[in-house]
Short mmCIF file of C-alpha atoms and ligand atoms in Angstrom, two decimals:
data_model
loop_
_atom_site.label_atom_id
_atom_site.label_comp_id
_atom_site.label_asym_id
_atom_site.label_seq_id
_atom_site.Cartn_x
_atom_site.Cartn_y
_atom_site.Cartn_z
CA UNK A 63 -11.19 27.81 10.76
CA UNK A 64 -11.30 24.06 10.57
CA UNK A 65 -14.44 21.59 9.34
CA UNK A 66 -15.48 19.10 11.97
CA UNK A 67 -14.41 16.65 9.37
CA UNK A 68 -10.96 18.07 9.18
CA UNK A 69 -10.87 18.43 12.86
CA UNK A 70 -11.52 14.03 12.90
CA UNK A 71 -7.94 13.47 11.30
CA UNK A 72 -4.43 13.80 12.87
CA UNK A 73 -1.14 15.63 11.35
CA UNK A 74 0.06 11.87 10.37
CA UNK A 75 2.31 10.70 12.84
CA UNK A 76 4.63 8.96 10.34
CA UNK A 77 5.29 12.62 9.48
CA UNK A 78 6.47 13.46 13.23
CA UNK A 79 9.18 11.25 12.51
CA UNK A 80 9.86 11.97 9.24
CA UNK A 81 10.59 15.78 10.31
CA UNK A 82 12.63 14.48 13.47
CA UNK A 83 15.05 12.20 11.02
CA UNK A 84 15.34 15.50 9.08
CA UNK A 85 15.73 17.46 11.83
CA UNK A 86 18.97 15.68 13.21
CA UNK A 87 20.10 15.35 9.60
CA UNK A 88 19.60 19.44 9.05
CA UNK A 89 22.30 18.93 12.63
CA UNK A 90 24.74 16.88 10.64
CA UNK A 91 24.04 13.13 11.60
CA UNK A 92 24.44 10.76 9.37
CA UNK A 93 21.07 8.51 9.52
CA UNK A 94 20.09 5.88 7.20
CA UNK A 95 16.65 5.89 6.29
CA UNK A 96 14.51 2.83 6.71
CA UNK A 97 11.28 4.57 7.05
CA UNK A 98 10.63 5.45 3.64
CA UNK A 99 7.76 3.62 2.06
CA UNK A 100 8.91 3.48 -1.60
CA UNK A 101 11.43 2.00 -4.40
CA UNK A 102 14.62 3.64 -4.11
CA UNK A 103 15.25 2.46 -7.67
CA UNK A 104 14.00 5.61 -10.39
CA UNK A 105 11.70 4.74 -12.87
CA UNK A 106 12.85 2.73 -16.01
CA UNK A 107 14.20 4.79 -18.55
CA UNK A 108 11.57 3.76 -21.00
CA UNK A 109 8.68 4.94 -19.19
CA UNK A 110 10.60 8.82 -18.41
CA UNK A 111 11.21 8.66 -22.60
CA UNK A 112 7.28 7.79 -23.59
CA UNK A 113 6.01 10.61 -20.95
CA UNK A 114 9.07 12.82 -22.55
CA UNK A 115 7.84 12.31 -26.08
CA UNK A 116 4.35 13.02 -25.04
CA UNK A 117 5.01 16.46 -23.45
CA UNK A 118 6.97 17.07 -26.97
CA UNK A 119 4.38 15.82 -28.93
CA UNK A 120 2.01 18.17 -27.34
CA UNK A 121 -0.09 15.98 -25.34
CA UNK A 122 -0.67 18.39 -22.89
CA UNK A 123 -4.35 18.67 -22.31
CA UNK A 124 -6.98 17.15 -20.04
CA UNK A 125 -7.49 13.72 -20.32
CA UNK A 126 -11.23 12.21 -20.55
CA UNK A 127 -12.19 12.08 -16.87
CA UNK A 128 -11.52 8.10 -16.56
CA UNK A 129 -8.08 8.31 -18.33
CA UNK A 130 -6.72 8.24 -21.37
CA UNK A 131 -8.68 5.20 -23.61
CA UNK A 132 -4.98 3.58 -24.28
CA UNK A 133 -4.22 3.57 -21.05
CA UNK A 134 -7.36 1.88 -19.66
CA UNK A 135 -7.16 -0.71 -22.36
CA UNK A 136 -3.54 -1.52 -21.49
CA UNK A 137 -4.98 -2.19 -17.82
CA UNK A 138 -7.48 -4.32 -19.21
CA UNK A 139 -5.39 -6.02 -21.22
CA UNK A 140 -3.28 -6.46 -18.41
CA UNK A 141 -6.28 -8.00 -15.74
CA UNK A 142 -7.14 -10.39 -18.82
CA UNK A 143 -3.91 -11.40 -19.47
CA UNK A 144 -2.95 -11.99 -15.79
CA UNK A 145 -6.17 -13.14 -14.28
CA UNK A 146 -8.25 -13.98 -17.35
CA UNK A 147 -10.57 -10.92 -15.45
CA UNK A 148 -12.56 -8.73 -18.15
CA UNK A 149 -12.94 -4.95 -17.36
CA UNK A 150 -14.65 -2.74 -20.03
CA UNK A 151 -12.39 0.16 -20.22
CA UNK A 152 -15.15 2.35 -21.02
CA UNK A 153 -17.24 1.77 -18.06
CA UNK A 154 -15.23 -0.43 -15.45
CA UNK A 155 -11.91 1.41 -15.00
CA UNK A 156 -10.98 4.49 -13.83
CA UNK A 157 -7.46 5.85 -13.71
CA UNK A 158 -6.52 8.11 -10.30
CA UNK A 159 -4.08 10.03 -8.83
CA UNK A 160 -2.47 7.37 -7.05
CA UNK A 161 -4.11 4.84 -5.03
CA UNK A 162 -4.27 7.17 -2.38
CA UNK A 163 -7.35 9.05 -4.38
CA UNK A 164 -8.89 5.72 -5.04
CA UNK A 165 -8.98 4.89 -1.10
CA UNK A 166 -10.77 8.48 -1.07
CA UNK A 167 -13.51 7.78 -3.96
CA UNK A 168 -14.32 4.30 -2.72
CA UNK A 169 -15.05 5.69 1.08
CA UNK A 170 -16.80 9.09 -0.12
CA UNK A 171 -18.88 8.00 -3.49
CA UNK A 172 -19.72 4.79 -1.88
CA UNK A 173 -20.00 4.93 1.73
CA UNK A 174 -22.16 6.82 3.84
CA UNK A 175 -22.11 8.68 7.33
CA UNK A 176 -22.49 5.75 10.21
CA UNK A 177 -21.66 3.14 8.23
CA UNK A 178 -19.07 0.83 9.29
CA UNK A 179 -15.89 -0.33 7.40
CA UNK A 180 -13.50 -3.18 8.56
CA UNK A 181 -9.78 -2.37 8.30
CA UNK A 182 -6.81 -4.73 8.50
CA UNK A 183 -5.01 -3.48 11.96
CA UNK A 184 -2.31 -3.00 11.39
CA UNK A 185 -2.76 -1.49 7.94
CA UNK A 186 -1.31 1.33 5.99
CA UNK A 187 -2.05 4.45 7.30
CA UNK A 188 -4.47 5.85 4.81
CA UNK A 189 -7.55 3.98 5.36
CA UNK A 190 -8.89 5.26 8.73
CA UNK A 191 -8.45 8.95 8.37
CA UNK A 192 -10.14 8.89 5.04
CA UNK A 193 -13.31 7.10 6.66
CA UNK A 194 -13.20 9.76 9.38
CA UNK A 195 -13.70 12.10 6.91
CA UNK A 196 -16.85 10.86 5.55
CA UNK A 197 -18.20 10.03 9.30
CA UNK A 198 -17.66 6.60 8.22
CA UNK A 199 -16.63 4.14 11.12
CA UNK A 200 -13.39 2.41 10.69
CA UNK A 201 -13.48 -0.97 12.79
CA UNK A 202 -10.09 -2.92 13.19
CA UNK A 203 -9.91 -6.08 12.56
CA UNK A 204 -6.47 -7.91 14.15
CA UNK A 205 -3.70 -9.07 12.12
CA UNK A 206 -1.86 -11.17 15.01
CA UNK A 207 2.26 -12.44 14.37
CA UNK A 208 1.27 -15.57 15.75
CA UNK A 209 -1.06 -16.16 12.99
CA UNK A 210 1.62 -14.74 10.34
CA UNK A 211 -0.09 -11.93 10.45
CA UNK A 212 -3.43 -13.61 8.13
CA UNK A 213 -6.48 -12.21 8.90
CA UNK A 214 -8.76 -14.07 10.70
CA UNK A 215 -12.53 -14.66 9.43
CA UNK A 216 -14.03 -15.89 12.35
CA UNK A 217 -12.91 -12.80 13.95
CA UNK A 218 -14.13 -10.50 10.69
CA UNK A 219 -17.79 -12.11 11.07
CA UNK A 220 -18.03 -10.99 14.66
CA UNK A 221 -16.95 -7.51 14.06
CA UNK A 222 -19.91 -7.56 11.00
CA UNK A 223 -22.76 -5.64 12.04
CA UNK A 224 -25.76 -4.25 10.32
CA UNK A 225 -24.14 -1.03 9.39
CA UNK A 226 -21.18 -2.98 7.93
CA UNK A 227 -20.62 -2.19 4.35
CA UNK A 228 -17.27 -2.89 3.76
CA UNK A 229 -13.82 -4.62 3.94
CA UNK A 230 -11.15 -3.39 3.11
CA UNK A 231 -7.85 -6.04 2.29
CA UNK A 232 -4.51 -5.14 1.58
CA UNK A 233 -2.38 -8.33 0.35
CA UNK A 234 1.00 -8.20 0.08
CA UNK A 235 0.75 -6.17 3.26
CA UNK A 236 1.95 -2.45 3.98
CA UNK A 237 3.39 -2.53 6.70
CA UNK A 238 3.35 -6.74 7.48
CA UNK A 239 4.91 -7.80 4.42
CA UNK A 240 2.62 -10.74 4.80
CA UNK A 241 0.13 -12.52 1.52
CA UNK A 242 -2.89 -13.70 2.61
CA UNK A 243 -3.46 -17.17 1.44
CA UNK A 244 -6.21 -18.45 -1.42
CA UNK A 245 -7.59 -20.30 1.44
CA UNK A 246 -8.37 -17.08 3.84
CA UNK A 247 -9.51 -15.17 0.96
CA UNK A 248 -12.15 -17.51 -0.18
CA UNK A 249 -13.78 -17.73 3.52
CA UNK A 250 -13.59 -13.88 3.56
CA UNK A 251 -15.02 -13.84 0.43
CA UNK A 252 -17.69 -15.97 1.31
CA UNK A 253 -18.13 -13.08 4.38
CA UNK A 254 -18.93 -10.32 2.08
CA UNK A 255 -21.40 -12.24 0.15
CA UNK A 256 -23.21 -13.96 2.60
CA UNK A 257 -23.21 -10.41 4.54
CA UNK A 258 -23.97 -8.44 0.69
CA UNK A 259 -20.70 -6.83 1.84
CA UNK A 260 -18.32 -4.45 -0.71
CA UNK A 261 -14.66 -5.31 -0.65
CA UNK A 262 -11.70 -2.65 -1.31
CA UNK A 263 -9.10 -4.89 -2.26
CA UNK A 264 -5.54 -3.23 -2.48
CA UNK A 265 -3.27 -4.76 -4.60
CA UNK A 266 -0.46 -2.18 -5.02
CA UNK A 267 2.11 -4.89 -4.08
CA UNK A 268 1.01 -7.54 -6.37
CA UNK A 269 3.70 -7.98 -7.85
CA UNK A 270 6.18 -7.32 -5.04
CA UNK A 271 5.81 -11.22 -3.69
CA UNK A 272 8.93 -13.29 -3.24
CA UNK A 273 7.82 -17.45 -4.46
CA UNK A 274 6.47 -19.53 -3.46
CA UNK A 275 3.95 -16.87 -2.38
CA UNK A 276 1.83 -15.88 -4.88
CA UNK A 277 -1.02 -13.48 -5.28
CA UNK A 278 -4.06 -14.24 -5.44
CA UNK A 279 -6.83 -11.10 -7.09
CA UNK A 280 -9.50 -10.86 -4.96
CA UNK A 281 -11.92 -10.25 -8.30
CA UNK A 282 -11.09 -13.86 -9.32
CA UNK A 283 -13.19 -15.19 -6.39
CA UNK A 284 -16.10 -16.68 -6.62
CA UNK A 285 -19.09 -13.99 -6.48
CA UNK A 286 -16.30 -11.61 -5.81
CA UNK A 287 -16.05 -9.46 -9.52
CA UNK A 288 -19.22 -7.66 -8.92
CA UNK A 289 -18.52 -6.94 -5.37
CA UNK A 290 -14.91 -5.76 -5.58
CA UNK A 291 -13.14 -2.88 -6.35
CA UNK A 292 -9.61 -3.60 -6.80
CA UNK A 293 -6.98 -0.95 -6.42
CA UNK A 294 -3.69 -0.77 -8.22
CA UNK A 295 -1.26 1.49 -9.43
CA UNK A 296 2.13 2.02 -10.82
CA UNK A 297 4.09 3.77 -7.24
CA UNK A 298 5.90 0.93 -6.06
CA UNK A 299 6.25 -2.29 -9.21
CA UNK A 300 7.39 0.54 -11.27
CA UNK A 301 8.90 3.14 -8.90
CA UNK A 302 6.40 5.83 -9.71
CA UNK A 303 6.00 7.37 -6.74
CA UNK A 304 5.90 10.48 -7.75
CA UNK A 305 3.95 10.30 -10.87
CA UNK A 306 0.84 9.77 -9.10
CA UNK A 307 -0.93 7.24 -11.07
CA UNK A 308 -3.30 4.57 -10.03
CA UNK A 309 -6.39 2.50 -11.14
CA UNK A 310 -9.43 1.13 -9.91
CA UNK A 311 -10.91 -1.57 -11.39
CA UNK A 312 -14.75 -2.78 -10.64
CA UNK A 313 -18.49 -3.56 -11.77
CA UNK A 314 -19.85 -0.33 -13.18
CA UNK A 315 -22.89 0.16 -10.77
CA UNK A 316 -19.26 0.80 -8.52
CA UNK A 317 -17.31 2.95 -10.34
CA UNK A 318 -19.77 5.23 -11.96
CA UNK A 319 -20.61 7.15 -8.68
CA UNK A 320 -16.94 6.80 -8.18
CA UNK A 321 -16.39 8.46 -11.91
CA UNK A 322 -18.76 11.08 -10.78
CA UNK A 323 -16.27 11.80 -7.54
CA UNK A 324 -13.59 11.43 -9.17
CA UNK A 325 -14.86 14.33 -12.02
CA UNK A 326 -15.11 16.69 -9.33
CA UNK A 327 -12.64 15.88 -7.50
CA UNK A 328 -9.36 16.09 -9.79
CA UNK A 329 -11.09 16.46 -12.86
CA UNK A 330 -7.85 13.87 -14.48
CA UNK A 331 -4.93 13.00 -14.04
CA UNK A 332 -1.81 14.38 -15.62
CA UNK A 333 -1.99 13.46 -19.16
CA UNK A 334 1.64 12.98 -20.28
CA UNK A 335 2.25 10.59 -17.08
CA UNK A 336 -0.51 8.46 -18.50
CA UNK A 337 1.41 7.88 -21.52
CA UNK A 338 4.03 6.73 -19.32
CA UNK A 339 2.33 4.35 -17.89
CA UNK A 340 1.15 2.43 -20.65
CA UNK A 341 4.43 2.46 -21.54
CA UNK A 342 5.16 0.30 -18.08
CA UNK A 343 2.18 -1.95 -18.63
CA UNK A 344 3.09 -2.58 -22.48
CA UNK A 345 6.93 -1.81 -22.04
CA UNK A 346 9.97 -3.94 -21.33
CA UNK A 347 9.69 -5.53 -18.03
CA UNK A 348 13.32 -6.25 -17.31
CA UNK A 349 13.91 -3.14 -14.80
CA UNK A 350 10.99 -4.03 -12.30
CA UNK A 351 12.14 -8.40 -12.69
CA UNK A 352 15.91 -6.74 -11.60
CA UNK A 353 14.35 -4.69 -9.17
CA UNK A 354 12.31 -7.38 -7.50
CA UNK A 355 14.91 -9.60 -7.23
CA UNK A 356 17.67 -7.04 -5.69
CA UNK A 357 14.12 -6.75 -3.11
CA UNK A 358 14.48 -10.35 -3.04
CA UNK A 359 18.16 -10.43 -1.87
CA UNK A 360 17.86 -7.33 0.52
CA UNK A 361 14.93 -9.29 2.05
CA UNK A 362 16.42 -12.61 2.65
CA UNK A 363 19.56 -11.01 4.24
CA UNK A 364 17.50 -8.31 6.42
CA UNK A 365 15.47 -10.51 8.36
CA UNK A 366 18.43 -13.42 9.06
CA UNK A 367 19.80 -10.23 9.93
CA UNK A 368 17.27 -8.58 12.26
CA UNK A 369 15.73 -11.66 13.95
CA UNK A 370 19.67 -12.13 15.74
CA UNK A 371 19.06 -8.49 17.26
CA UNK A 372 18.46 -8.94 20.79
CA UNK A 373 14.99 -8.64 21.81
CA UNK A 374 13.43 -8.69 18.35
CA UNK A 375 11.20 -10.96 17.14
CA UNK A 376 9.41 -11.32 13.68
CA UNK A 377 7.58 -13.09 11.02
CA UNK A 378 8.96 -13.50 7.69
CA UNK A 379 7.43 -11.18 5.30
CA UNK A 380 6.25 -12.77 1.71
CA UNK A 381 5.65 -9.69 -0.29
CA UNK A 382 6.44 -5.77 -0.59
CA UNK A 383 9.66 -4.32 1.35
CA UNK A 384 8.91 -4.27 4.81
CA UNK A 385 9.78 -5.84 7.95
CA UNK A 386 7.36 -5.55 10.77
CA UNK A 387 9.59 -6.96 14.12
CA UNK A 388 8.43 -6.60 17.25
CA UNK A 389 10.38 -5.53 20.14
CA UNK A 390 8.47 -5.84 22.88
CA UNK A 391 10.61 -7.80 25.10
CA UNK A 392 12.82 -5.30 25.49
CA UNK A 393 10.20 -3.61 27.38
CA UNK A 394 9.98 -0.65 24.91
CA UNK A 395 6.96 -0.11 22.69
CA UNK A 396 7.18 0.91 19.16
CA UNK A 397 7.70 4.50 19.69
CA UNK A 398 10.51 4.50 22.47
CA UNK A 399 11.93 1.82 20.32
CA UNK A 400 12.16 4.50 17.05
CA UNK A 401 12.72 7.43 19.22
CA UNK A 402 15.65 4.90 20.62
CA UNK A 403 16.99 3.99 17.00
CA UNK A 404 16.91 7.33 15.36
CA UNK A 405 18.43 9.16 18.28
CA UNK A 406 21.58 6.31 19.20
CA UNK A 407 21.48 4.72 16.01
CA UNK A 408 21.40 7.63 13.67
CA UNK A 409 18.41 4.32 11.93
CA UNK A 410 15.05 6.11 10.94
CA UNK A 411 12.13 3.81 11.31
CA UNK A 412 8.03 4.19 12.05
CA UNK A 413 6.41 3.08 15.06
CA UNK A 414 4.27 0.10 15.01
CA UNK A 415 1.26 2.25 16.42
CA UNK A 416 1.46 4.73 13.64
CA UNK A 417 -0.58 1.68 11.79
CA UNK A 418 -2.79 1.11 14.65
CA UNK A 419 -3.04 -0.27 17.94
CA UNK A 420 -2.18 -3.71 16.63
CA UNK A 421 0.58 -2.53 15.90
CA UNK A 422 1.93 -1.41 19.07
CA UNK A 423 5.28 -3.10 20.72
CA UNK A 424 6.36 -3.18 16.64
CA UNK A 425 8.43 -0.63 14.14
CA UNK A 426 8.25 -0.82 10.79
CA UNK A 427 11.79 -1.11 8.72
CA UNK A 428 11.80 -0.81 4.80
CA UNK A 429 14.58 -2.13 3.16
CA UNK A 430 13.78 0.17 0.07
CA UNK A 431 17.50 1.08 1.15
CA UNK A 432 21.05 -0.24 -0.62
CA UNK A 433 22.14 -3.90 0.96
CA UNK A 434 25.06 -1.53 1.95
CA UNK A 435 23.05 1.02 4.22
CA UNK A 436 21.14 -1.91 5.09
CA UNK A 437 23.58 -3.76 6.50
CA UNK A 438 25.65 -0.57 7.78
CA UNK A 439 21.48 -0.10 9.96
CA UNK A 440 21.91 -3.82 11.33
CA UNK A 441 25.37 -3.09 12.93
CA UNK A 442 23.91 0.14 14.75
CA UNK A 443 20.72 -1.69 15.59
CA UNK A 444 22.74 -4.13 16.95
CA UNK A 445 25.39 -2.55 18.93
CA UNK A 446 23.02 -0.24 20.12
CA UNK A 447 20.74 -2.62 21.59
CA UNK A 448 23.66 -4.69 22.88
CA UNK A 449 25.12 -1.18 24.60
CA UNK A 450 23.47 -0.82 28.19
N1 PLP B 727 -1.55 1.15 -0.64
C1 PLP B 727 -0.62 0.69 0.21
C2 PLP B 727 -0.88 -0.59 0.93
C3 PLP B 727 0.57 1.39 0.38
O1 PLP B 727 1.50 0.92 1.22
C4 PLP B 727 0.79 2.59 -0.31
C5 PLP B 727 2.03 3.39 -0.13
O2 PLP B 727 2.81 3.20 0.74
C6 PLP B 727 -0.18 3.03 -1.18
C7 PLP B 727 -1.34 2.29 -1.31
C8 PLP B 727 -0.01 4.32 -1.95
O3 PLP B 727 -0.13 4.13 -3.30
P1 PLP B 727 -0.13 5.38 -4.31
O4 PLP B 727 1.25 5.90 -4.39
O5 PLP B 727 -0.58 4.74 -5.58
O6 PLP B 727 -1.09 6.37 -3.77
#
């Protein structure tokens, strides 16, 4: 028994090769895994000790549906602070299981059957399977190398139609790497109001963004706060991953039906991981500074080191831990490319496609990895492509 809904979304094909990597692995290769799309630092110790003391303090009941109040004054402390952006934690915040859920809640409490939504192609994988599910179009817009991988406005207004009711943006990129500049933004912004248009703006990555780049919160745009819902969360700045915590931030007309959702949906999220994460928004900051800049050194090293690889090309990413080459003159798309590395190179990787058909003739490489594995992956890559 399967809904039609259900039967609109794909086993996710980053999966396939997850399982094959684990597969050889289970044989007794030795692969190094640059697939994986998270920190492969653990979570400060702080944040572990104030979830810890929680659970001993007996804070082990639900939460009020939107999150703790603490926590969703720490995130607006934190918007004000940062961006000089005011959220009313009783009414413009609402704390989900991951950003993952908040993807879900904007496209189901917002959206309806037959609209269309514009998505960043490539993008991370998330965003056009959850539209499926609510009958909700997904229509690609192109993220091109050439262009470093910006989006392109002129090319979002033609794809606007009258069913269009939102755009979805994802700066620092998963899986580019690339920022998209003020300048872009403001045109695009000036998109979704001349077109009344919502924007889902994902920011997980904010503040994995090597300088000069710098990000730029969509809500700070002019006419933008009352037409944006931005989405954050604690996975990758503080190597949450597994805690499943995220926000989403936006005017309340917004996030009340996405409260409602939300209520139904997971009722809250865990309680004594909420106490954590205050205690990453108010906490020391040293371990996520040292983290960022060990992401800093593994990037500058992994793409001098990738871009001498014959037949791969690529742009240099600004932001989160990804490198997005593409191979396509060696003849091979993204796929036989992966297959390629995992099989003679023991290297794990994602095809380009798996992020849509912009993607294709690309893989995706994190370097969420040691600088040791990562430069133990660029000598297989290498002699493997140099082997005939
Ligand atoms: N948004 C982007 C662009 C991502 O790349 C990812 C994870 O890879 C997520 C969201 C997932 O965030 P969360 O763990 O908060 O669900």
């Amino acid at each position: 028994m399967e809904s039609i809904a259900a039967q609109r979304i794909p086993y996710s094909e980053i999966r396939v090769m997850f399982d094959a990597a684990k597969k050889l692995e289970q044989q007794g290769r030795d692969i190094i895994h640059l697939e994986i799309g998270r920190p492969d630092f653990n979570t400060p110790e702080h944040i572990v000790e104030a979830a810890i003391k929680a659970l001993r303090e007996g804070k082990h009941h639900y939460s009020p549906n939107a999150g703790i109040l603490e926590l969703r004054q720490a995130i607006a402390k934190k918007c004000s602070d940062e961006y000089q952006l005011e959220y009313n934690p009783d009414s413009e915040i609402v704390v989900t299981n991951g950003v993952a859920e908040g993807v879900y809640l904007a496209m189901h409490a917002l959206l309806n059957p037959g609209d269309q939504v514009l998505i960043p192609d490539p993008a991370w994988v998330n965003y056009n399977p959850v539209a499926l599910t609510n009958f909700v179009e997904p229509v690609g817009y192109p993220l091109d190398a050439k262009n470093n991988f910006q989006p392109d406005p002129d090319v979002i207004e033609d794809k606007i139609s009258s069913r269009t009711k939102m755009i979805v943006l994802i700066s620092p990129s998963n899986p580019t790497g690339a920022v998209t500049g003020r300048e872009v933004l403001e045109k695009i912004a000036h998109l979704a109001n001349k077109y009344n248009l919502a924007v889902l703006s994902d920011e997980i990555y904010e503040k994995i963004i090597y300088p000069p780049s710098e990000h730029v919160c969509l809500a700070t745009l002019e006419g933008m706060k009352n037409r944006t819902l931005v989405l954050n969360g604690f996975s990758k700045y503080y190597s949450m991953t597994g805690w499943r915590l995220g926000y989403v931030l936006g005017p309340e007309k917004l996030i009340n039906p996405i409260l409602r959702y939300h209520q139904y949906m997971i009722t809250s999220t865990n309680t004594f991981a909420q106490w954590g994460a205050i205690a990453a928004l108010k906490g020391d900051q040293g371990p996520s500074e040292a983290m960022l800049n060990e992401f800093h050194i593994r990037r500058d090293y992994f793409y001098d080191a990738i871009i001498q690889i014959p037949g791969f090309s690529c742009t240099k990413p600004e932001g989160a831990f990804y490198l997005f080459p593409s191979v396509k003159e060696t003849g091979m798309d993204g796929y036989q490319m992966a297959n390629k590395l995992l099989e003679k190179a023991g290297v794990a990787t994602v095809a380009g496609e798996c992020f849509g058909k912009n993607g294709a003739g690309c893989i995706r490489l994190s370097y969420a990895n040691s600088l040791e594995n990562l430069k133990s992956a660029v000598s297989r890559i290498d002699k493997t492509m140099r082997d005939k």
